mmCIF file of C-alpha atoms and ligand atoms in Angstrom:
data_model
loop_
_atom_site.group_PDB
_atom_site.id
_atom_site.type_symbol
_atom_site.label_atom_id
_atom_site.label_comp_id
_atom_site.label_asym_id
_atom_site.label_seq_id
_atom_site.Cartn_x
_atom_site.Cartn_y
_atom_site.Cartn_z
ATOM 1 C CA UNK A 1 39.665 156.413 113.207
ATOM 2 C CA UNK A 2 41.402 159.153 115.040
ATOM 3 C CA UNK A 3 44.609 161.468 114.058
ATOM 4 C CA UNK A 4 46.356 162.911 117.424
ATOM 5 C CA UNK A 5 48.657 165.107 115.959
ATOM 6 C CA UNK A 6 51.448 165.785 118.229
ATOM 7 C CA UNK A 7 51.748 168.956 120.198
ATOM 8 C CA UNK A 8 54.634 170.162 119.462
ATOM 9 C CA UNK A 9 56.400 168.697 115.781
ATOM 10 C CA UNK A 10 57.715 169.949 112.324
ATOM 11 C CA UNK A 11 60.198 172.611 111.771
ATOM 12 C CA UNK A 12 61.874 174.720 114.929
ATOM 13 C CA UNK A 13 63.363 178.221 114.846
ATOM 14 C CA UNK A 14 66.809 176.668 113.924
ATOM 15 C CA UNK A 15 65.485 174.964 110.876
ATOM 16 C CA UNK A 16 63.204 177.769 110.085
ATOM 17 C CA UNK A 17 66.018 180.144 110.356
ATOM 18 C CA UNK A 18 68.257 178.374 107.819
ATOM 19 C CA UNK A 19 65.493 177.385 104.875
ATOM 20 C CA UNK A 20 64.913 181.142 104.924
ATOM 21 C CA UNK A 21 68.560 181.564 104.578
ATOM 22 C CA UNK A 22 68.652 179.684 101.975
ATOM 23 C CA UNK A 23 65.588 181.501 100.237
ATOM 24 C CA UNK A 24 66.874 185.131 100.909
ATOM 25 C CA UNK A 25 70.292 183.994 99.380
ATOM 26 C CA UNK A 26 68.860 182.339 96.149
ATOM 27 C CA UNK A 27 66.218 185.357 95.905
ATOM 28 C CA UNK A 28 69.361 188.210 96.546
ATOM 29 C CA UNK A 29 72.711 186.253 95.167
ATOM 30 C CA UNK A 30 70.846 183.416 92.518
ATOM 31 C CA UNK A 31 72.671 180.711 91.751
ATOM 32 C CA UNK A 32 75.839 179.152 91.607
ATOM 33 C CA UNK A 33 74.865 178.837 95.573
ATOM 34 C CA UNK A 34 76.711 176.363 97.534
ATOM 35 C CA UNK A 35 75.703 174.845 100.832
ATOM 36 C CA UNK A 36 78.050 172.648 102.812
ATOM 37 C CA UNK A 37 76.419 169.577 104.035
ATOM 38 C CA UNK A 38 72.477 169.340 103.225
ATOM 39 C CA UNK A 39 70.839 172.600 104.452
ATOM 40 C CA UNK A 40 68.852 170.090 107.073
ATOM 41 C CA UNK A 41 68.383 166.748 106.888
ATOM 42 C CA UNK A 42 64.892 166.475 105.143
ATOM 43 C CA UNK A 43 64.901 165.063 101.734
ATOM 44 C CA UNK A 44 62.453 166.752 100.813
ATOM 45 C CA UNK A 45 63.670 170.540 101.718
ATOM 46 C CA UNK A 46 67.101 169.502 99.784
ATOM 47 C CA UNK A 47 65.480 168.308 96.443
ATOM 48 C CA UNK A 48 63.395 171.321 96.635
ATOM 49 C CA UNK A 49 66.872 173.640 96.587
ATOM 50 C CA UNK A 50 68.368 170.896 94.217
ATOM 51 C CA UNK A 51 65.533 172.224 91.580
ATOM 52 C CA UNK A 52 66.333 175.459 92.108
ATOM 53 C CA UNK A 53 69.865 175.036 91.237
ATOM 54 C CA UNK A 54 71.707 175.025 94.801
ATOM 55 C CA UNK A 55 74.305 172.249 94.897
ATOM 56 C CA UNK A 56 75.137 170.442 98.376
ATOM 57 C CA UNK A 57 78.649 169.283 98.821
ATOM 58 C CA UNK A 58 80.221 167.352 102.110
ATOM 59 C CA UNK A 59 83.654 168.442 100.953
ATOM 60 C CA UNK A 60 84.398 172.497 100.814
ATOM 61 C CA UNK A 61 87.388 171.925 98.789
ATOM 62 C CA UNK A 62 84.546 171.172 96.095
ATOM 63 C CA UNK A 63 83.256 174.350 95.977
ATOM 64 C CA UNK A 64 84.874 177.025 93.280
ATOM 65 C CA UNK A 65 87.527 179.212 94.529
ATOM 66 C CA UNK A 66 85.664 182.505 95.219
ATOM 67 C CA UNK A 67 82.132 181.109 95.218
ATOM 68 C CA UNK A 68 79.302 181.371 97.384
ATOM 69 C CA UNK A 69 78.207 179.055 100.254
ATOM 70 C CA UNK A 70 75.879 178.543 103.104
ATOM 71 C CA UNK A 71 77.063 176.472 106.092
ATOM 72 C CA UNK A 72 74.260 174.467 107.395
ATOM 73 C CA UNK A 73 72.453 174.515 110.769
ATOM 74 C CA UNK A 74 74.277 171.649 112.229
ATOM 75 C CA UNK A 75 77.903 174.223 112.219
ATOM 76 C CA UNK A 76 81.013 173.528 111.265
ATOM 77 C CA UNK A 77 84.339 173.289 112.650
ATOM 78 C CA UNK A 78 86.948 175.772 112.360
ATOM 79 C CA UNK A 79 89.210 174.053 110.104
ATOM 80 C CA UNK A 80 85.921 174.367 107.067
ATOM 81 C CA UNK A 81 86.005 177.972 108.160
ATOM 82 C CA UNK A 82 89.503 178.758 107.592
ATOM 83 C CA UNK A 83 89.540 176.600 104.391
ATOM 84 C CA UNK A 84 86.439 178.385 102.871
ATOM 85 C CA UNK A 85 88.685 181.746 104.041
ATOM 86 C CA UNK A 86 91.613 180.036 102.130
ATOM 87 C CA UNK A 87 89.479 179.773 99.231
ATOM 88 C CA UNK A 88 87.994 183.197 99.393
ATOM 89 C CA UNK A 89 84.658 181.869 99.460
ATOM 90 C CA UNK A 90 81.908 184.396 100.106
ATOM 91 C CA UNK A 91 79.929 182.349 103.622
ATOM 92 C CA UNK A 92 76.633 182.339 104.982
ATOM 93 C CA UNK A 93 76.437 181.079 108.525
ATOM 94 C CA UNK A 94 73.184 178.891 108.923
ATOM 95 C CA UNK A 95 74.348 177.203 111.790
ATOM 96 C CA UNK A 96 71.480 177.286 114.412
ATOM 97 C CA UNK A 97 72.313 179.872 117.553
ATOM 98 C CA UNK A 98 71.951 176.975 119.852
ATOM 99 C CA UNK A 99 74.790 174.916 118.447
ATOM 100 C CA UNK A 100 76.634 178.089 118.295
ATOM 101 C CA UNK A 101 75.969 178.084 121.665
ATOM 102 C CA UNK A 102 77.379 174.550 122.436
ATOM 103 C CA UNK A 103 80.803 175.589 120.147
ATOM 104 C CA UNK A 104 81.296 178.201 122.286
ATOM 105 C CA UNK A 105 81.321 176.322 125.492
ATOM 106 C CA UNK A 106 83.489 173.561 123.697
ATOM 107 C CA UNK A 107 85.707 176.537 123.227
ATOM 108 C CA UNK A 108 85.707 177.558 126.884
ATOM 109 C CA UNK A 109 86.684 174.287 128.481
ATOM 110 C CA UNK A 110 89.148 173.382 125.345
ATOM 111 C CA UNK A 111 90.875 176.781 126.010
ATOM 112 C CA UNK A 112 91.422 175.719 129.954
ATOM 113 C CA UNK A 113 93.081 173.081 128.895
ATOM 114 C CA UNK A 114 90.357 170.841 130.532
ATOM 115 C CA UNK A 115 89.226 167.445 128.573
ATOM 116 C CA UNK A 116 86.456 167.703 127.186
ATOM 117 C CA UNK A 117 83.407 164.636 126.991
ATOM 118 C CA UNK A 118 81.028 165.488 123.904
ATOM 119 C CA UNK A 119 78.152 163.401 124.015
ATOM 120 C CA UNK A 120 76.870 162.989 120.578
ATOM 121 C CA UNK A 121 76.466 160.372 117.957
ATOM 122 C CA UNK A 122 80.284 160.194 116.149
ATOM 123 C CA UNK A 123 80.144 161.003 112.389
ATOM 124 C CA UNK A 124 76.633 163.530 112.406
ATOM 125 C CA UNK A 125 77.767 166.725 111.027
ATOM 126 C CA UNK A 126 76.662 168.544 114.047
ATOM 127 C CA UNK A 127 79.150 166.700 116.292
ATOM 128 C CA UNK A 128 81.869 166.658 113.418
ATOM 129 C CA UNK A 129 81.260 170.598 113.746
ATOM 130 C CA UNK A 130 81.381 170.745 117.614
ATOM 131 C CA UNK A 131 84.274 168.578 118.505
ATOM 132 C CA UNK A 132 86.646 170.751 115.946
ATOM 133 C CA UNK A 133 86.548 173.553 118.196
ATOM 134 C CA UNK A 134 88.109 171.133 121.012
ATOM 135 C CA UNK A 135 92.055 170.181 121.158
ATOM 136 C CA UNK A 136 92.099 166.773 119.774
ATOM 137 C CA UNK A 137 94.500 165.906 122.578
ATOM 138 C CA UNK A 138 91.344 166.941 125.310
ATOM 139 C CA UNK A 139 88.499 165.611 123.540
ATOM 140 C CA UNK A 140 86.225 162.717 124.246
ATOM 141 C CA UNK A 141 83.274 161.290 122.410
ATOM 142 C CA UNK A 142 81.034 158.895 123.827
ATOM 143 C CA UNK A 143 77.543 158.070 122.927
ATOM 144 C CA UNK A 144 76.293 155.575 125.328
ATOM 145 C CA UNK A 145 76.323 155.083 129.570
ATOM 146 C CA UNK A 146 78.655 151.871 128.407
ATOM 147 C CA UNK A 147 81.393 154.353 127.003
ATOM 148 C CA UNK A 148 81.838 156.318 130.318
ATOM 149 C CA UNK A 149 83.355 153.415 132.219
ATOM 150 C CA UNK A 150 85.764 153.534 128.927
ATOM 151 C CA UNK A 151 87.109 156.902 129.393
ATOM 152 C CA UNK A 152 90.668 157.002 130.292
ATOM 153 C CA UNK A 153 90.622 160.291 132.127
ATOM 154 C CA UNK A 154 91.797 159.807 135.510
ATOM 155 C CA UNK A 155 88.555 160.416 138.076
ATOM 156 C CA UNK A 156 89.717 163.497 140.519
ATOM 157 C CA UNK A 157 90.679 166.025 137.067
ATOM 158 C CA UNK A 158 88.215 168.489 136.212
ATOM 159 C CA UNK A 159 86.494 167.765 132.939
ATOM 160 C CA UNK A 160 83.739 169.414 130.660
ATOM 161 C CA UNK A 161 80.800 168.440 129.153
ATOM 162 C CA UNK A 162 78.811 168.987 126.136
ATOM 163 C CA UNK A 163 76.270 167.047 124.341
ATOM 164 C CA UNK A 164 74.348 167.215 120.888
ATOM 165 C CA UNK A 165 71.221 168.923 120.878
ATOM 166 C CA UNK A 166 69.478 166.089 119.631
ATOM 167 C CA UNK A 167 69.777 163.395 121.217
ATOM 168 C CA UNK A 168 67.455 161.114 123.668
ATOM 169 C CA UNK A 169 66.882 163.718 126.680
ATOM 170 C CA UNK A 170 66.559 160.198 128.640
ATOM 171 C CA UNK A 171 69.494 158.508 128.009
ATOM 172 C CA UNK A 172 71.224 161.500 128.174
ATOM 173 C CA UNK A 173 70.459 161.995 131.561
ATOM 174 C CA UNK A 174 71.448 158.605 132.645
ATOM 175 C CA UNK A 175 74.690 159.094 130.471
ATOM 176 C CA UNK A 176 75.437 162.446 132.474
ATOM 177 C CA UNK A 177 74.159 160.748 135.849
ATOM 178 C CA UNK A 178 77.291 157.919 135.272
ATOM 179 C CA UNK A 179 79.592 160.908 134.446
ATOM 180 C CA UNK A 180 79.182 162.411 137.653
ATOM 181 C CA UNK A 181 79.182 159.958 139.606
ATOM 182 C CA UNK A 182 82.810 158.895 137.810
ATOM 183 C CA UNK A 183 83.626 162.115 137.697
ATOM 184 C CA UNK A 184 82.859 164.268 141.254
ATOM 185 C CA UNK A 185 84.527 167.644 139.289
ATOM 186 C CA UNK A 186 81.977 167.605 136.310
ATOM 187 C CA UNK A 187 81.414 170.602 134.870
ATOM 188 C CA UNK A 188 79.035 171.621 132.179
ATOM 189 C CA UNK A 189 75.299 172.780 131.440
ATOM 190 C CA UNK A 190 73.360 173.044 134.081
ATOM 191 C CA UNK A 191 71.310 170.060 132.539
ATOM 192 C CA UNK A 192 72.681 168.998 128.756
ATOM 193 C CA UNK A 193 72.348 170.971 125.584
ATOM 194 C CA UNK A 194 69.750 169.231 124.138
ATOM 195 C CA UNK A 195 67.489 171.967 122.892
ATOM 196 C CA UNK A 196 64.117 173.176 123.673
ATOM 197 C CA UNK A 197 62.796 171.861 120.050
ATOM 198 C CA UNK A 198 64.190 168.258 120.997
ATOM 199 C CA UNK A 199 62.659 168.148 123.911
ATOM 200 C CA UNK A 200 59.475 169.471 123.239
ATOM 201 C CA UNK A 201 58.614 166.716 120.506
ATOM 202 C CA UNK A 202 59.843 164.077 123.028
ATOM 203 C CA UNK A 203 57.584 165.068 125.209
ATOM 204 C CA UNK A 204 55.002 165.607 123.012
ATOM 205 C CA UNK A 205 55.359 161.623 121.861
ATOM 206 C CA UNK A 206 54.759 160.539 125.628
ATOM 207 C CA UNK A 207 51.736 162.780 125.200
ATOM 208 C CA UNK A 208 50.775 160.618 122.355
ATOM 209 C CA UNK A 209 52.141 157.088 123.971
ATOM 210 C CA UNK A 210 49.150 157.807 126.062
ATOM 211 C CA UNK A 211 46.453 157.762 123.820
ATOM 212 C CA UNK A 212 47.438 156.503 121.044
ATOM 213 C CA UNK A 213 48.290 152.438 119.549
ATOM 214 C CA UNK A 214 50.193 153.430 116.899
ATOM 215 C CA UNK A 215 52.677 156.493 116.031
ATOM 216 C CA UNK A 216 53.909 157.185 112.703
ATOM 217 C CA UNK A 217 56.934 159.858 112.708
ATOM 218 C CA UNK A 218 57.989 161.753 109.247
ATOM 219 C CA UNK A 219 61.364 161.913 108.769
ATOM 220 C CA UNK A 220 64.695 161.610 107.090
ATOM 221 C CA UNK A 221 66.245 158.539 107.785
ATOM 222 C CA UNK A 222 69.464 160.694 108.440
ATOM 223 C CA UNK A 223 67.331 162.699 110.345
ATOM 224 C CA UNK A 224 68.749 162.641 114.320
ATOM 225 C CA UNK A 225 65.916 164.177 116.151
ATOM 226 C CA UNK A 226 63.469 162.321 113.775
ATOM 227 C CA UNK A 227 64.775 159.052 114.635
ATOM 228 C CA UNK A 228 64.986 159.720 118.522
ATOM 229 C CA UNK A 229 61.297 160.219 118.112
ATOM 230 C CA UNK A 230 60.414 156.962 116.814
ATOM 231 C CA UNK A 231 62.611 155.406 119.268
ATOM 232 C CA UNK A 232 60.786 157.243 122.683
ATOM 233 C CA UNK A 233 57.575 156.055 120.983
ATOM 234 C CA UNK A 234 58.768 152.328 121.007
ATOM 235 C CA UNK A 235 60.469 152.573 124.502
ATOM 236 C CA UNK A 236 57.009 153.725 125.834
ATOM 237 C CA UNK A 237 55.406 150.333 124.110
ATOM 238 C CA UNK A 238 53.892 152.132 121.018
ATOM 239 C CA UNK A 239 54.679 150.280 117.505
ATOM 240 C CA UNK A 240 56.107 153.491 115.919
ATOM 241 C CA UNK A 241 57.325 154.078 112.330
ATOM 242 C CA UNK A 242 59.391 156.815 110.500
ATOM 243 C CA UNK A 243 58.600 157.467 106.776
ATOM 244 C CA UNK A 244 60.109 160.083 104.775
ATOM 245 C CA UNK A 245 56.817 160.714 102.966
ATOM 246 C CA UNK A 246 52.929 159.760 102.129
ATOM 247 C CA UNK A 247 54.605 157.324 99.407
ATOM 248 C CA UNK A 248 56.504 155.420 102.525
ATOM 249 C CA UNK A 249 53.629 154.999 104.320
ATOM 250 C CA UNK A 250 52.096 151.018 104.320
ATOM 251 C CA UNK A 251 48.109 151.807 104.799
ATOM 252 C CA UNK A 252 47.927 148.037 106.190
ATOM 253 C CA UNK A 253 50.033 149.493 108.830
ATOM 254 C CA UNK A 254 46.598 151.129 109.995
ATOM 255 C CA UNK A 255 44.422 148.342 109.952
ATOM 256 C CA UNK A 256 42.283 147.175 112.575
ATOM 257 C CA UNK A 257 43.861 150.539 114.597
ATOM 258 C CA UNK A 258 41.500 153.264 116.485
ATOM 259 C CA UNK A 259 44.081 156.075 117.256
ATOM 260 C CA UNK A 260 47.188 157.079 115.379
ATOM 261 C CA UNK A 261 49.298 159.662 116.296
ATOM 262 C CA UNK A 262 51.305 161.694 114.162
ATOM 263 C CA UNK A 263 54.848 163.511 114.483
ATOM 264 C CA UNK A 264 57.196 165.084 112.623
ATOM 265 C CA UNK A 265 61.703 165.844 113.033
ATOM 266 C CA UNK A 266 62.039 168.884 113.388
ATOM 267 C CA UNK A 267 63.045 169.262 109.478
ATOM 268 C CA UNK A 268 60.281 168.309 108.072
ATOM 269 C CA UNK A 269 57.841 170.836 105.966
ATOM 270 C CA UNK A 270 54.403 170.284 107.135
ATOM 271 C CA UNK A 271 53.233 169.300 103.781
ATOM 272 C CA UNK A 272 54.718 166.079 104.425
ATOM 273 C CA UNK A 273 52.505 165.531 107.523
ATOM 274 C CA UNK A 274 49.485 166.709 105.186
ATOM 275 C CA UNK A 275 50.033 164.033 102.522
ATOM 276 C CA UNK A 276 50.096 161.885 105.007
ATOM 277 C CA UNK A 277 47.016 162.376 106.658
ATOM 278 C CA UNK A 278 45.535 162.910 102.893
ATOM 279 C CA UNK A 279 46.592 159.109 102.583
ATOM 280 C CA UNK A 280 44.927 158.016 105.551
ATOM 281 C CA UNK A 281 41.745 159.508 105.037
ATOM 282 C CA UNK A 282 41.081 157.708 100.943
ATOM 283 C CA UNK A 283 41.453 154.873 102.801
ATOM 284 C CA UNK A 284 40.163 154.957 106.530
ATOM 285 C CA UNK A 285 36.950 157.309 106.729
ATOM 286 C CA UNK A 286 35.321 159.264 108.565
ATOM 287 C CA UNK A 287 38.882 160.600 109.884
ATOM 288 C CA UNK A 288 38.668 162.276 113.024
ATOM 289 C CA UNK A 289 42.328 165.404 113.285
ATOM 290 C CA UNK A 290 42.767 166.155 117.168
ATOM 291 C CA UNK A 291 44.752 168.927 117.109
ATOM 292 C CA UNK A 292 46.542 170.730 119.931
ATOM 293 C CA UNK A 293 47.906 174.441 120.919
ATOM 294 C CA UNK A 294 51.481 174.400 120.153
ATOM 295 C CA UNK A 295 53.546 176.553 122.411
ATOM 296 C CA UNK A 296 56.664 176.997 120.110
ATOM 297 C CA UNK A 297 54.658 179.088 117.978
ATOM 298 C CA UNK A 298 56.071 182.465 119.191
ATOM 299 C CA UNK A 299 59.806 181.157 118.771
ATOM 300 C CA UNK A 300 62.185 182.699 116.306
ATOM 301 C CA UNK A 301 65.296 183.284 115.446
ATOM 302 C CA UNK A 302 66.576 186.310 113.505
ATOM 303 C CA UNK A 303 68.665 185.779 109.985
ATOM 304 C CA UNK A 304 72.289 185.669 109.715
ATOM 305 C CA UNK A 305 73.670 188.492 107.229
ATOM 306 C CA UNK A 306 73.864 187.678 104.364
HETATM 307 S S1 LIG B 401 66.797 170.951 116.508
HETATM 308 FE FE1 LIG B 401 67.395 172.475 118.057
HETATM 309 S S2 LIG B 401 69.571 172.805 117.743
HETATM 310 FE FE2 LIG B 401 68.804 171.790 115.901
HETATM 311 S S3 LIG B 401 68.278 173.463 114.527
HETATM 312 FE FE3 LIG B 401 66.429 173.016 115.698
HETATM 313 S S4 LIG B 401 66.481 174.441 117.467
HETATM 314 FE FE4 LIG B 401 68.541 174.372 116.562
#
């Protein structure tokens, strides 16, 4: 049996950039240490700061008046911000520099007074965070090319765009091609926001459509850019799975199977992706590992101050 690990998979600078947030803060400041939302979404990276005594909360009116906390790297809206300041809470801003990026476009076209489509899945904190720095009166979410005949924005006003940075860079295209064609005063990225970590492991699953008969992708189940994975993986014909861990993993899956690739969200500690292929190999031997150069290796970003 073979192991194609995918090119380009596991944690980006984003993610990176907030874990070691995390770790400077408990290593500085200890604990009580708050973080708003989980830190990513990787089960495993938020039990690991559970142990060391950080405790996650989705509601900031949770966290003690005058207490530390970390905002995570999907952002937040402004209204968290001005309750934390409300609350004289000291804050940590892991939000990744590319959604910081996308609030401050939001910002831009909100403060022109020009509605505003976001194109993200409604209720993930990243979107939650985004579409609170747009007027409620101007903003539209939509998720799918269905919703864009829905929008009740009349066709010759100038709107704005934004989008998620995870989502499917192929149905986001088709979702912005139906906008402009609706919409001949679009304005808005010159292509989407979807980020260079999203679409580097989509591309690297076509990579791995190609040679591959079945793809197994770790991941959180809450994980967005996980779960976009296994879904390119299926729309290219590949059976593909997403487990959160070796333990998830159902070794009759493999059976009978020559080539299995291997991916990973872009929250998920490599370890993971070890275990799994530790799994594999007790059962399926000899185990071939084709490994390839990743090009994302040189990609950081630098810590928030803390
Ligand atoms: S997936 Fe993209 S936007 Fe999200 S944290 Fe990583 S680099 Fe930032």
């Amino acid at each position: 049996m073979k192991i194609f690990l995918a090119r380009t998979q596991g944690f980006c600078a984003g993610v990176a950039r907030a874990i070691e947030t995390v770790e400077q803060a408990l290593a500085t400041c200890g604990t009580p240490l708050y973080i708003f939302h989980e830190i990513v979404h990787n089960t495993a990276v938020v039990e690991s700061f559970r142990s060391h005594g950080v405790t996650f909360v989705d509601d900031i009116n949770l966290v003690p008046d005058g207490s530390r906390v970390i905002f995570s790297a999907h952002g937040v809206p402004p209204a968290v911000v001005a309750r934390a300041a409300a609350k004289q809470l000291v804050t940590i801003d892991a939000t990744c520099p590319l959604v910081t990026r996308v609030h401050q476009e939001a910002v831009k076209f909100s403060n022109k007074g020009m509605d505003v489509v976001l194109i993200g899945h409604k209720g993930h904190e990243e979107v939650t965070g985004t579409a609170g720095h747009v007027d409620p009166a101007l903003l539209h979410i939509i998720q799918k090319k269905e919703d864009v005949e829905k929008l009740d924005i009349p066709a010759h006003k100038t709107i704005g765009f934004i989008t998620q940075t995870t989502l499917s860079v192929d149905d986001t295209r088709e979702i912005i091609l139906k906008l402009r064609a609706r919409f001949p005063r679009l304005t808005g990225p010159a292509k989407d926001n979807i980020c260079y970590a999203t679409q580097n492991r989509q591309d690297a699953i076509k990579e791995l459509a190609e040679q591959c008969d079945l793809i197994l992708i770790c991941g959180s189940a809450n994980s967005s850019n996980s779960n976009r994975l296994r879904e390119k993986g299926e729309q290219l014909g590949i059976e593909s799975h997403i487990i959160d861990n070796a333990r998830e993993l159902d070794l009759q899956l493999l059976e009978g199977r020559k080539n299995i690739g291997i991916s990973s969200g872009a929250s998920v500690p490599r370890h993971i992706v070890e275990d799994v292929i530790e799994k594999i190999r007790e059962r399926f031997y000899p185990l071939e590992i084709m490994t390839f150069d990743n090009p994302e290796k040189d990609i950081h970003f630098p810590l928030p101050i803390l």
